[in-house]
mmCIF file of C-alpha atoms and ligand atoms in Angstrom:
data_model
loop_
_atom_site.group_PDB
_atom_site.id
_atom_site.type_symbol
_atom_site.label_atom_id
_atom_site.label_comp_id
_atom_site.label_asym_id
_atom_site.label_seq_id
_atom_site.Cartn_x
_atom_site.Cartn_y
_atom_site.Cartn_z
ATOM 1 C CA MET G 1 36.735 95.000 148.028
ATOM 2 C CA ALA G 2 38.791 98.043 148.779
ATOM 3 C CA ASP G 3 41.501 96.426 150.887
ATOM 4 C CA MET G 4 42.010 93.620 148.313
ATOM 5 C CA ILE G 5 45.927 93.436 147.048
ATOM 6 C CA ASN G 6 46.140 93.196 143.459
ATOM 7 C CA VAL G 7 48.927 91.022 142.299
ATOM 8 C CA ALA G 8 50.298 90.887 138.847
ATOM 9 C CA LEU G 9 51.877 87.354 138.036
ATOM 10 C CA PRO G 10 54.137 86.656 135.044
ATOM 11 C CA LYS G 11 52.193 84.386 132.566
ATOM 12 C CA GLY G 12 53.970 81.035 131.948
ATOM 13 C CA ARG G 13 56.345 78.644 133.577
ATOM 14 C CA LEU G 14 57.767 81.318 135.904
ATOM 15 C CA GLY G 15 54.158 82.301 136.897
ATOM 16 C CA ASP G 16 53.190 78.730 137.867
ATOM 17 C CA THR G 17 56.299 78.483 140.097
ATOM 18 C CA VAL G 18 55.578 81.932 141.610
ATOM 19 C CA TYR G 19 51.830 81.287 142.206
ATOM 20 C CA GLU G 20 52.978 78.197 144.242
ATOM 21 C CA LEU G 21 54.905 80.351 146.574
ATOM 22 C CA PHE G 22 52.014 82.647 146.985
ATOM 23 C CA GLU G 23 49.790 79.442 147.855
ATOM 24 C CA ARG G 24 52.091 78.099 150.320
ATOM 25 C CA ALA G 25 52.388 81.426 151.852
ATOM 26 C CA GLY G 26 48.589 81.345 152.652
ATOM 27 C CA PHE G 27 47.329 83.462 149.580
ATOM 28 C CA GLU G 28 45.777 80.722 147.490
ATOM 29 C CA CYS G 29 43.228 81.121 144.805
ATOM 30 C CA PRO G 30 41.974 77.503 143.763
ATOM 31 C CA SER G 31 40.205 78.761 140.360
ATOM 32 C CA ILE G 32 43.739 79.877 138.971
ATOM 33 C CA ARG G 33 44.706 76.299 138.546
ATOM 34 C CA GLU G 34 41.464 75.617 136.344
ATOM 35 C CA LYS G 35 42.164 75.035 132.696
ATOM 36 C CA ASN G 36 40.630 78.147 130.980
ATOM 37 C CA ARG G 37 41.663 81.357 129.538
ATOM 38 C CA LYS G 38 40.583 83.934 132.386
ATOM 39 C CA LEU G 39 43.057 86.343 133.150
ATOM 40 C CA VAL G 40 41.805 87.607 136.597
ATOM 41 C CA PHE G 41 41.121 85.422 139.607
ATOM 42 C CA GLU G 42 40.101 86.298 143.067
ATOM 43 C CA ASN G 43 39.857 84.983 146.564
ATOM 44 C CA PRO G 44 38.210 87.579 148.873
ATOM 45 C CA GLU G 45 38.846 85.713 151.974
ATOM 46 C CA ALA G 46 42.549 85.635 151.397
ATOM 47 C CA GLY G 47 42.251 89.288 150.340
ATOM 48 C CA VAL G 48 44.051 88.841 146.828
ATOM 49 C CA ARG G 49 43.364 89.178 143.425
ATOM 50 C CA TYR G 50 45.531 87.861 140.873
ATOM 51 C CA PHE G 51 46.120 88.820 137.144
ATOM 52 C CA TRP G 52 48.251 86.858 134.567
ATOM 53 C CA VAL G 53 50.341 89.342 132.532
ATOM 54 C CA LYS G 54 52.981 89.127 129.951
ATOM 55 C CA PRO G 55 56.026 88.837 132.036
ATOM 56 C CA SER G 56 57.622 91.882 130.549
ATOM 57 C CA ASP G 57 54.539 93.929 131.269
ATOM 58 C CA VAL G 58 54.366 93.340 134.959
ATOM 59 C CA ALA G 59 56.554 96.116 136.268
ATOM 60 C CA ILE G 60 54.407 98.676 133.927
ATOM 61 C CA TYR G 61 51.218 97.335 135.539
ATOM 62 C CA VAL G 62 52.744 97.882 139.120
ATOM 63 C CA GLU G 63 54.312 101.179 138.037
ATOM 64 C CA ARG G 64 51.053 102.593 136.992
ATOM 65 C CA GLY G 65 49.080 101.182 140.117
ATOM 66 C CA ALA G 66 47.027 98.498 138.054
ATOM 67 C CA ALA G 67 48.441 96.181 140.402
ATOM 68 C CA ASP G 68 49.481 96.801 143.962
ATOM 69 C CA ILE G 69 52.362 94.397 143.729
ATOM 70 C CA GLY G 70 53.826 91.827 141.112
ATOM 71 C CA VAL G 71 56.396 89.617 140.419
ATOM 72 C CA ALA G 72 59.153 90.715 137.513
ATOM 73 C CA GLY G 73 62.552 89.222 136.523
ATOM 74 C CA LYS G 74 65.317 91.327 137.443
ATOM 75 C CA ASP G 75 66.495 91.219 133.743
ATOM 76 C CA ILE G 76 62.993 93.329 133.003
ATOM 77 C CA LEU G 77 63.604 95.734 136.030
ATOM 78 C CA MET G 78 67.095 96.662 134.886
ATOM 79 C CA GLU G 79 66.052 97.232 131.135
ATOM 80 C CA ALA G 80 62.945 99.013 131.886
ATOM 81 C CA LYS G 81 63.963 101.104 135.054
ATOM 82 C CA THR G 82 60.417 101.547 136.205
ATOM 83 C CA ASP G 83 59.544 103.369 139.368
ATOM 84 C CA VAL G 84 58.599 100.579 141.900
ATOM 85 C CA TYR G 85 59.967 99.318 145.162
ATOM 86 C CA GLU G 86 61.778 96.016 144.814
ATOM 87 C CA LEU G 87 60.682 94.035 148.135
ATOM 88 C CA LEU G 88 62.130 90.529 148.033
ATOM 89 C CA ASP G 89 64.036 88.298 145.986
ATOM 90 C CA LEU G 90 62.122 85.198 145.519
ATOM 91 C CA ASN G 91 65.096 83.006 144.521
ATOM 92 C CA VAL G 92 63.478 81.536 141.232
ATOM 93 C CA GLY G 93 63.711 81.987 137.821
ATOM 94 C CA LYS G 94 67.442 82.271 138.369
ATOM 95 C CA CYS G 95 69.738 82.709 135.395
ATOM 96 C CA ARG G 96 72.550 85.180 134.063
ATOM 97 C CA MET G 97 72.644 88.211 131.870
ATOM 98 C CA ALA G 98 75.685 87.729 129.885
ATOM 99 C CA VAL G 99 77.606 88.976 127.039
ATOM 100 C CA ALA G 100 78.360 85.845 124.577
ATOM 101 C CA GLY G 101 79.823 85.253 121.274
ATOM 102 C CA PRO G 102 81.429 82.577 119.008
ATOM 103 C CA LYS G 103 84.241 80.729 120.794
ATOM 104 C CA GLY G 104 87.393 82.237 120.850
ATOM 105 C CA PHE G 105 85.880 85.951 119.857
ATOM 106 C CA CYS G 106 88.416 88.700 120.211
ATOM 107 C CA TYR G 107 87.385 92.119 119.817
ATOM 108 C CA ASP G 108 89.220 94.357 117.608
ATOM 109 C CA ARG G 109 88.990 97.766 119.330
ATOM 110 C CA ASP G 110 89.328 99.802 115.752
ATOM 111 C CA ASN G 111 85.696 98.692 114.876
ATOM 112 C CA GLU G 112 82.557 99.471 116.649
ATOM 113 C CA LEU G 113 81.377 96.261 118.310
ATOM 114 C CA ARG G 114 77.863 95.043 117.027
ATOM 115 C CA VAL G 115 75.977 93.874 119.994
ATOM 116 C CA ALA G 116 72.388 92.044 119.237
ATOM 117 C CA THR G 117 69.970 92.121 122.197
ATOM 118 C CA LYS G 118 66.619 92.266 123.727
ATOM 119 C CA PHE G 119 68.083 94.658 126.553
ATOM 120 C CA VAL G 120 69.388 97.712 124.929
ATOM 121 C CA ASN G 121 69.531 99.714 127.958
ATOM 122 C CA VAL G 122 71.508 96.997 129.818
ATOM 123 C CA ALA G 123 73.775 96.529 126.894
ATOM 124 C CA ARG G 124 74.280 100.343 126.263
ATOM 125 C CA GLU G 125 74.831 101.014 130.164
ATOM 126 C CA PHE G 126 77.448 98.060 130.282
ATOM 127 C CA TYR G 127 79.652 99.187 127.539
ATOM 128 C CA ALA G 128 79.278 102.799 128.354
ATOM 129 C CA SER G 129 81.054 101.969 131.825
ATOM 130 C CA SER G 130 84.032 100.573 129.793
ATOM 131 C CA GLY G 131 84.085 103.383 127.049
ATOM 132 C CA THR G 132 83.146 100.776 124.304
ATOM 133 C CA ASP G 133 81.616 101.982 121.203
ATOM 134 C CA ILE G 134 78.919 99.831 120.185
ATOM 135 C CA ASP G 135 76.201 99.617 117.575
ATOM 136 C CA ILE G 136 73.149 97.863 118.868
ATOM 137 C CA ILE G 137 70.869 95.672 116.840
ATOM 138 C CA HIS G 138 67.555 95.383 118.643
ATOM 139 C CA LEU G 139 66.114 91.812 118.302
ATOM 140 C CA ASN G 140 62.975 90.379 119.913
ATOM 141 C CA GLY G 141 64.206 86.474 120.274
ATOM 142 C CA SER G 142 66.555 83.955 119.202
ATOM 143 C CA ILE G 143 69.317 86.295 119.699
ATOM 144 C CA GLU G 144 71.779 83.474 119.314
ATOM 145 C CA LEU G 145 71.209 83.711 115.641
ATOM 146 C CA ALA G 146 72.800 87.004 115.075
ATOM 147 C CA PRO G 147 76.343 86.233 115.569
ATOM 148 C CA ILE G 148 76.066 82.947 113.710
ATOM 149 C CA LEU G 149 74.649 84.824 110.670
ATOM 150 C CA GLY G 150 76.962 87.523 110.900
ATOM 151 C CA LEU G 151 74.463 89.933 111.879
ATOM 152 C CA SER G 152 76.452 90.970 115.156
ATOM 153 C CA ASP G 153 79.791 90.370 116.893
ATOM 154 C CA VAL G 154 78.380 89.447 120.176
ATOM 155 C CA ILE G 155 75.220 89.319 121.993
ATOM 156 C CA VAL G 156 73.683 90.381 125.605
ATOM 157 C CA ASP G 157 71.119 87.748 126.649
ATOM 158 C CA LEU G 158 69.893 85.427 129.304
ATOM 159 C CA VAL G 159 71.804 82.374 129.988
ATOM 160 C CA GLU G 160 70.133 79.738 131.975
ATOM 161 C CA THR G 161 71.421 76.163 131.584
ATOM 162 C CA GLY G 162 74.054 77.328 128.698
ATOM 163 C CA THR G 163 72.431 74.802 126.402
ATOM 164 C CA THR G 164 71.382 77.200 123.794
ATOM 165 C CA LEU G 165 74.956 78.849 123.615
ATOM 166 C CA LYS G 166 76.614 75.438 123.604
ATOM 167 C CA GLU G 167 74.536 74.107 120.783
ATOM 168 C CA ASN G 168 75.067 77.095 118.680
ATOM 169 C CA ASN G 169 78.978 77.140 119.410
ATOM 170 C CA LEU G 170 78.785 80.147 121.405
ATOM 171 C CA GLU G 171 80.238 80.766 125.089
ATOM 172 C CA ILE G 172 79.892 83.331 127.709
ATOM 173 C CA ILE G 173 82.269 86.307 127.471
ATOM 174 C CA GLU G 174 81.366 88.080 130.561
ATOM 175 C CA VAL G 175 78.480 87.966 133.263
ATOM 176 C CA ILE G 176 76.609 91.066 133.617
ATOM 177 C CA ALA G 177 74.252 90.232 136.484
ATOM 178 C CA GLN G 178 72.775 87.449 138.353
ATOM 179 C CA ILE G 179 68.937 87.429 137.529
ATOM 180 C CA SER G 180 66.081 86.212 139.732
ATOM 181 C CA ALA G 181 62.375 86.937 140.177
ATOM 182 C CA ARG G 182 61.814 89.730 142.431
ATOM 183 C CA LEU G 183 58.534 90.800 144.400
ATOM 184 C CA ILE G 184 57.971 94.522 143.542
ATOM 185 C CA SER G 185 55.204 97.014 144.753
ATOM 186 C CA ASN G 186 53.631 100.229 143.609
ATOM 187 C CA LYS G 187 54.999 103.091 145.701
ATOM 188 C CA SER G 188 51.736 104.512 146.771
ATOM 189 C CA SER G 189 50.076 101.220 147.296
ATOM 190 C CA PHE G 190 52.861 100.334 149.525
ATOM 191 C CA LYS G 191 52.055 103.626 151.487
ATOM 192 C CA PHE G 192 48.350 102.926 151.672
ATOM 193 C CA LYS G 193 48.386 99.112 151.864
ATOM 194 C CA THR G 194 51.410 98.763 153.899
ATOM 195 C CA LYS G 195 50.178 96.306 156.320
ATOM 196 C CA GLN G 196 48.645 93.789 153.816
ATOM 197 C CA ILE G 197 51.725 94.241 151.691
ATOM 198 C CA GLU G 198 54.241 93.653 154.582
ATOM 199 C CA THR G 199 52.448 90.575 155.638
ATOM 200 C CA ILE G 200 52.454 88.986 152.011
ATOM 201 C CA THR G 201 56.210 89.906 151.775
ATOM 202 C CA ARG G 202 57.021 88.377 155.287
ATOM 203 C CA ARG G 203 54.997 85.146 154.581
ATOM 204 C CA LEU G 204 56.646 84.783 151.265
ATOM 205 C CA GLU G 205 59.998 85.295 152.873
ATOM 206 C CA GLU G 206 59.226 82.477 155.152
ATOM 207 C CA VAL G 207 58.075 80.164 152.634
ATOM 208 C CA ILE G 208 61.477 80.946 150.694
ATOM 209 C CA GLU G 209 63.542 80.499 153.754
ATOM 210 C CA GLY G 210 61.739 77.363 154.881
HETATM 211 C C1 PRP P 301 66.077 82.535 126.491
HETATM 212 C C2 PRP P 301 67.372 83.174 126.247
HETATM 213 C C3 PRP P 301 68.192 82.315 125.745
HETATM 214 C C4 PRP P 301 67.820 80.944 126.428
HETATM 215 C C5 PRP P 301 68.693 80.556 127.512
HETATM 216 O O1 PRP P 301 65.196 82.525 125.355
HETATM 217 O O2 PRP P 301 67.024 84.326 125.362
HETATM 218 O O3 PRP P 301 67.888 82.167 124.290
HETATM 219 O O4 PRP P 301 66.538 81.194 126.997
HETATM 220 O O5 PRP P 301 68.373 79.504 128.045
HETATM 221 P P1 PRP P 301 69.478 78.312 128.258
HETATM 222 O O6 PRP P 301 70.833 78.929 128.697
HETATM 223 O O7 PRP P 301 68.827 77.153 129.277
HETATM 224 O O8 PRP P 301 69.707 77.626 126.805
HETATM 225 P P2 PRP P 301 63.818 82.150 125.360
HETATM 226 O O9 PRP P 301 63.451 80.574 125.545
HETATM 227 O O10 PRP P 301 62.803 82.914 126.355
HETATM 228 O O11 PRP P 301 63.539 82.669 123.947
HETATM 229 P P3 PRP P 301 63.795 83.759 123.124
HETATM 230 O O12 PRP P 301 64.873 83.242 122.198
HETATM 231 O O13 PRP P 301 62.570 84.092 122.226
HETATM 232 O O14 PRP P 301 64.163 84.942 123.855
#
């Protein structure tokens, strides 16, 4: 169906919350709730086709037009700098992007600051703005381990409840950005499917505000 809107949803806990918003906005697709390992689900009556995508890949699917719209964390949008429109803050998946380090950590400016992170571009940009020389250590997870083992001085990572930091004797040094899930759109889809995309955006907005 030519006018179907293809929606990339982030697989996992955030995706379930986000799908619920779409459902409440009138774009339900009951088959998505069935326990199976399918990745594509559609409801032609509602005009939507959903894909479960790895959260960090959503913006790529949308940028390249494999999906018309999608939901991605602001952290991923900041890091990947994909060329998409950001249409709406969905107000879910809220956390902070922050610099954290061992309690009482004091930076000695004579040495390069060693920063462990998944978000290398965000970290580079953040420290460039204050003219701080850094040595980036690119990790893929369990970032909190790095300062504990002396692999890095600090980390740039997401903090949700703060429990991981607390239980590893680390603390926030500085908050870089407030993060939440955003509705994004492919630029040419927005031009050619304006009406449908605007309708979805408006109805989601009503659900969030309601
Ligand atoms: C994220 C993040 C922190 C943790 C923060 O990790 O990277 O480690 O959650 O949550 P908290 O403040 O509520 O403790 P995730 O669980 O995604 O795993 P990862 O270590 O593989 O990134």
